């Protein structure tokens, strides 16, 4: 696992945006795995900026998103489909038919089948972007005694519900279940990159960056097993978690 420490979060986002744009420029038909969450928002803003500067063309790119709340209407602003359109897809020349975010309203078995087709129907996901939950989750794969390899429905933990409540009128409105890629799906991407910032991620980054353990209690530690994984973290968090002295 490669670790990149940047001066600050803005630099982290710039680094990740440049990396994604470079991947598209190298292979205009690349298949990207994308993530939602507050951490990723400035990355997408930076990509839109590069697109407006004519540095990249998304017309042949395909994307698959990590997860979506069960029950979320795609056009409702709490859905991850809405997030992706709002932060990225509405502002670049990607064909939305080539983008996939699970449909939270669809029949569960049908949607899991479709999710797998989108992941494995043609080429491999070349790059998977990841944030990390306060519980150490990647996608919505929560910590526990065991993890699930494939696409499935995950019951969200209280810490995740609390962390994501800021996007809802009340914590009671946060969906309790989500569609998510499994950890095996994430690990099958050719390369994976996790970005983290902020004090709420200190404990989880300590587990990822300061020891050699892999544990289902912190799903993001699985990235230590991936042949091409990168963690991007700013100096402040790197110091607070004990990675930098
Ligand atoms: C959600 C998403 C995760 C994301 C996490 C972190 O729970 N399902 O994929 O990594 O949020 O979010 P944030 O970046 O807002 O801390």
JSON list of C-alpha atoms in Angstrom, two decimals, residues 90-188:
[
{"chain": "A", "resi": 90, "resn": "UNK", "atom": "CA", "xyz": [-24.33, 17.22, -14.97]},
{"chain": "A", "resi": 91, "resn": "UNK", "atom": "CA", "xyz": [-21.18, 19.26, -15.63]},
{"chain": "A", "resi": 92, "resn": "UNK", "atom": "CA", "xyz": [-19.10, 17.01, -17.90]},
{"chain": "A", "resi": 93, "resn": "UNK", "atom": "CA", "xyz": [-19.69, 15.34, -21.25]},
{"chain": "A", "resi": 94, "resn": "UNK", "atom": "CA", "xyz": [-20.24, 11.84, -19.87]},
{"chain": "A", "resi": 95, "resn": "UNK", "atom": "CA", "xyz": [-23.13, 9.83, -21.32]},
{"chain": "A", "resi": 96, "resn": "UNK", "atom": "CA", "xyz": [-25.35, 9.21, -18.28]},
{"chain": "A", "resi": 97, "resn": "UNK", "atom": "CA", "xyz": [-26.35, 5.87, -19.84]},
{"chain": "A", "resi": 98, "resn": "UNK", "atom": "CA", "xyz": [-22.75, 4.86, -19.19]},
{"chain": "A", "resi": 99, "resn": "UNK", "atom": "CA", "xyz": [-22.97, 5.72, -15.50]},
{"chain": "A", "resi": 100, "resn": "UNK", "atom": "CA", "xyz": [-24.40, 3.35, -12.93]},
{"chain": "A", "resi": 101, "resn": "UNK", "atom": "CA", "xyz": [-25.59, 4.11, -9.42]},
{"chain": "A", "resi": 102, "resn": "UNK", "atom": "CA", "xyz": [-27.84, 1.42, -7.96]},
{"chain": "A", "resi": 103, "resn": "UNK", "atom": "CA", "xyz": [-31.51, 2.36, -8.06]},
{"chain": "A", "resi": 104, "resn": "UNK", "atom": "CA", "xyz": [-32.66, 2.46, -4.44]},
{"chain": "A", "resi": 105, "resn": "UNK", "atom": "CA", "xyz": [-36.28, 1.96, -5.46]},
{"chain": "A", "resi": 106, "resn": "UNK", "atom": "CA", "xyz": [-35.79, -1.15, -7.55]},
{"chain": "A", "resi": 107, "resn": "UNK", "atom": "CA", "xyz": [-36.56, -4.71, -6.53]},
{"chain": "A", "resi": 108, "resn": "UNK", "atom": "CA", "xyz": [-33.55, -5.88, -4.51]},
{"chain": "A", "resi": 109, "resn": "UNK", "atom": "CA", "xyz": [-32.78, -9.11, -6.42]},
{"chain": "A", "resi": 110, "resn": "UNK", "atom": "CA", "xyz": [-33.13, -7.38, -9.80]},
{"chain": "A", "resi": 111, "resn": "UNK", "atom": "CA", "xyz": [-30.90, -4.52, -8.72]},
{"chain": "A", "resi": 112, "resn": "UNK", "atom": "CA", "xyz": [-28.18, -6.82, -7.35]},
{"chain": "A", "resi": 113, "resn": "UNK", "atom": "CA", "xyz": [-28.19, -8.69, -10.67]},
{"chain": "A", "resi": 114, "resn": "UNK", "atom": "CA", "xyz": [-27.90, -5.42, -12.60]},
{"chain": "A", "resi": 115, "resn": "UNK", "atom": "CA", "xyz": [-25.15, -4.15, -10.26]},
{"chain": "A", "resi": 116, "resn": "UNK", "atom": "CA", "xyz": [-23.12, -7.30, -11.01]},
{"chain": "A", "resi": 117, "resn": "UNK", "atom": "CA", "xyz": [-23.68, -6.90, -14.75]},
{"chain": "A", "resi": 118, "resn": "UNK", "atom": "CA", "xyz": [-22.43, -3.33, -14.56]},
{"chain": "A", "resi": 119, "resn": "UNK", "atom": "CA", "xyz": [-19.37, -4.42, -12.57]},
{"chain": "A", "resi": 120, "resn": "UNK", "atom": "CA", "xyz": [-18.46, -7.51, -14.56]},
{"chain": "A", "resi": 121, "resn": "UNK", "atom": "CA", "xyz": [-20.40, -7.38, -17.84]},
{"chain": "A", "resi": 122, "resn": "UNK", "atom": "CA", "xyz": [-17.51, -6.00, -19.85]},
{"chain": "A", "resi": 123, "resn": "UNK", "atom": "CA", "xyz": [-14.16, -4.75, -18.70]},
{"chain": "A", "resi": 124, "resn": "UNK", "atom": "CA", "xyz": [-12.59, -4.61, -15.27]},
{"chain": "A", "resi": 125, "resn": "UNK", "atom": "CA", "xyz": [-12.93, -1.50, -13.11]},
{"chain": "A", "resi": 126, "resn": "UNK", "atom": "CA", "xyz": [-9.55, 0.16, -13.66]},
{"chain": "A", "resi": 127, "resn": "UNK", "atom": "CA", "xyz": [-9.72, 2.45, -10.66]},
{"chain": "A", "resi": 128, "resn": "UNK", "atom": "CA", "xyz": [-11.86, 2.56, -7.55]},
{"chain": "A", "resi": 129, "resn": "UNK", "atom": "CA", "xyz": [-12.13, 5.76, -5.52]},
{"chain": "A", "resi": 130, "resn": "UNK", "atom": "CA", "xyz": [-12.87, 5.26, -1.83]},
{"chain": "A", "resi": 131, "resn": "UNK", "atom": "CA", "xyz": [-13.69, 7.42, 1.15]},
{"chain": "A", "resi": 132, "resn": "UNK", "atom": "CA", "xyz": [-13.80, 5.83, 4.57]},
{"chain": "A", "resi": 133, "resn": "UNK", "atom": "CA", "xyz": [-16.50, 5.81, 7.23]},
{"chain": "A", "resi": 134, "resn": "UNK", "atom": "CA", "xyz": [-15.81, 6.58, 10.88]},
{"chain": "A", "resi": 135, "resn": "UNK", "atom": "CA", "xyz": [-16.38, 2.87, 11.51]},
{"chain": "A", "resi": 136, "resn": "UNK", "atom": "CA", "xyz": [-13.75, 2.04, 8.89]},
{"chain": "A", "resi": 137, "resn": "UNK", "atom": "CA", "xyz": [-16.30, 1.08, 6.27]},
{"chain": "A", "resi": 138, "resn": "UNK", "atom": "CA", "xyz": [-15.50, 1.17, 2.56]},
{"chain": "A", "resi": 139, "resn": "UNK", "atom": "CA", "xyz": [-18.52, 1.49, 0.32]},
{"chain": "A", "resi": 140, "resn": "UNK", "atom": "CA", "xyz": [-21.08, 0.60, 2.97]},
{"chain": "A", "resi": 141, "resn": "UNK", "atom": "CA", "xyz": [-19.22, -2.53, 4.16]},
{"chain": "A", "resi": 142, "resn": "UNK", "atom": "CA", "xyz": [-19.50, -2.08, 7.91]},
{"chain": "A", "resi": 143, "resn": "UNK", "atom": "CA", "xyz": [-17.10, -3.44, 10.51]},
{"chain": "A", "resi": 144, "resn": "UNK", "atom": "CA", "xyz": [-17.94, -6.76, 12.13]},
{"chain": "A", "resi": 145, "resn": "UNK", "atom": "CA", "xyz": [-16.84, -10.37, 12.60]},
{"chain": "A", "resi": 146, "resn": "UNK", "atom": "CA", "xyz": [-17.16, -11.03, 8.91]},
{"chain": "A", "resi": 147, "resn": "UNK", "atom": "CA", "xyz": [-17.45, -9.15, 5.64]},
{"chain": "A", "resi": 148, "resn": "UNK", "atom": "CA", "xyz": [-19.34, -9.91, 2.42]},
{"chain": "A", "resi": 149, "resn": "UNK", "atom": "CA", "xyz": [-17.41, -10.35, -0.81]},
{"chain": "A", "resi": 150, "resn": "UNK", "atom": "CA", "xyz": [-20.08, -9.56, -3.39]},
{"chain": "A", "resi": 151, "resn": "UNK", "atom": "CA", "xyz": [-22.79, -6.97, -4.05]},
{"chain": "A", "resi": 152, "resn": "UNK", "atom": "CA", "xyz": [-25.35, -7.07, -1.24]},
{"chain": "A", "resi": 153, "resn": "UNK", "atom": "CA", "xyz": [-27.61, -5.11, 1.06]},
{"chain": "A", "resi": 154, "resn": "UNK", "atom": "CA", "xyz": [-25.86, -3.89, 4.20]},
{"chain": "A", "resi": 155, "resn": "UNK", "atom": "CA", "xyz": [-27.50, -2.89, 7.50]},
{"chain": "A", "resi": 156, "resn": "UNK", "atom": "CA", "xyz": [-26.00, 0.46, 8.45]},
{"chain": "A", "resi": 157, "resn": "UNK", "atom": "CA", "xyz": [-24.39, 0.87, 11.86]},
{"chain": "A", "resi": 158, "resn": "UNK", "atom": "CA", "xyz": [-25.45, 3.60, 14.25]},
{"chain": "A", "resi": 159, "resn": "UNK", "atom": "CA", "xyz": [-22.14, 5.47, 13.77]},
{"chain": "A", "resi": 160, "resn": "UNK", "atom": "CA", "xyz": [-22.76, 5.59, 10.02]},
{"chain": "A", "resi": 161, "resn": "UNK", "atom": "CA", "xyz": [-26.36, 6.73, 10.49]},
{"chain": "A", "resi": 162, "resn": "UNK", "atom": "CA", "xyz": [-25.13, 9.47, 12.85]},
{"chain": "A", "resi": 163, "resn": "UNK", "atom": "CA", "xyz": [-22.33, 10.56, 10.51]},
{"chain": "A", "resi": 164, "resn": "UNK", "atom": "CA", "xyz": [-24.66, 10.76, 7.51]},
{"chain": "A", "resi": 165, "resn": "UNK", "atom": "CA", "xyz": [-27.57, 12.38, 9.40]},
{"chain": "A", "resi": 166, "resn": "UNK", "atom": "CA", "xyz": [-26.24, 15.81, 8.39]},
{"chain": "A", "resi": 167, "resn": "UNK", "atom": "CA", "xyz": [-27.71, 15.27, 4.93]},
{"chain": "A", "resi": 168, "resn": "UNK", "atom": "CA", "xyz": [-31.21, 14.57, 6.27]},
{"chain": "A", "resi": 169, "resn": "UNK", "atom": "CA", "xyz": [-33.86, 16.60, 8.12]},
{"chain": "A", "resi": 170, "resn": "UNK", "atom": "CA", "xyz": [-33.59, 14.24, 11.08]},
{"chain": "A", "resi": 171, "resn": "UNK", "atom": "CA", "xyz": [-31.48, 11.17, 11.98]},
{"chain": "A", "resi": 172, "resn": "UNK", "atom": "CA", "xyz": [-34.73, 9.15, 11.83]},
{"chain": "A", "resi": 173, "resn": "UNK", "atom": "CA", "xyz": [-34.89, 9.84, 8.09]},
{"chain": "A", "resi": 174, "resn": "UNK", "atom": "CA", "xyz": [-31.51, 8.18, 7.36]},
{"chain": "A", "resi": 175, "resn": "UNK", "atom": "CA", "xyz": [-32.17, 4.89, 5.54]},
{"chain": "A", "resi": 176, "resn": "UNK", "atom": "CA", "xyz": [-31.15, 1.85, 7.58]},
{"chain": "A", "resi": 177, "resn": "UNK", "atom": "CA", "xyz": [-30.05, -0.27, 4.61]},
{"chain": "A", "resi": 178, "resn": "UNK", "atom": "CA", "xyz": [-27.95, 0.27, 1.51]},
{"chain": "A", "resi": 179, "resn": "UNK", "atom": "CA", "xyz": [-26.90, -1.50, -1.68]},
{"chain": "A", "resi": 180, "resn": "UNK", "atom": "CA", "xyz": [-23.14, -1.79, -1.75]},
{"chain": "A", "resi": 181, "resn": "UNK", "atom": "CA", "xyz": [-20.31, -3.40, -3.65]},
{"chain": "A", "resi": 182, "resn": "UNK", "atom": "CA", "xyz": [-18.84, -6.08, -1.40]},
{"chain": "A", "resi": 183, "resn": "UNK", "atom": "CA", "xyz": [-15.22, -5.98, -0.29]},
{"chain": "A", "resi": 184, "resn": "UNK", "atom": "CA", "xyz": [-14.35, -8.55, -2.97]},
{"chain": "A", "resi": 185, "resn": "UNK", "atom": "CA", "xyz": [-15.80, -6.30, -5.67]},
{"chain": "A", "resi": 186, "resn": "UNK", "atom": "CA", "xyz": [-13.72, -3.39, -4.38]},
{"chain": "A", "resi": 187, "resn": "UNK", "atom": "CA", "xyz": [-10.57, -5.51, -4.22]},
{"chain": "A", "resi": 188, "resn": "UNK", "atom": "CA", "xyz": [-11.08, -6.66, -7.82]}
]
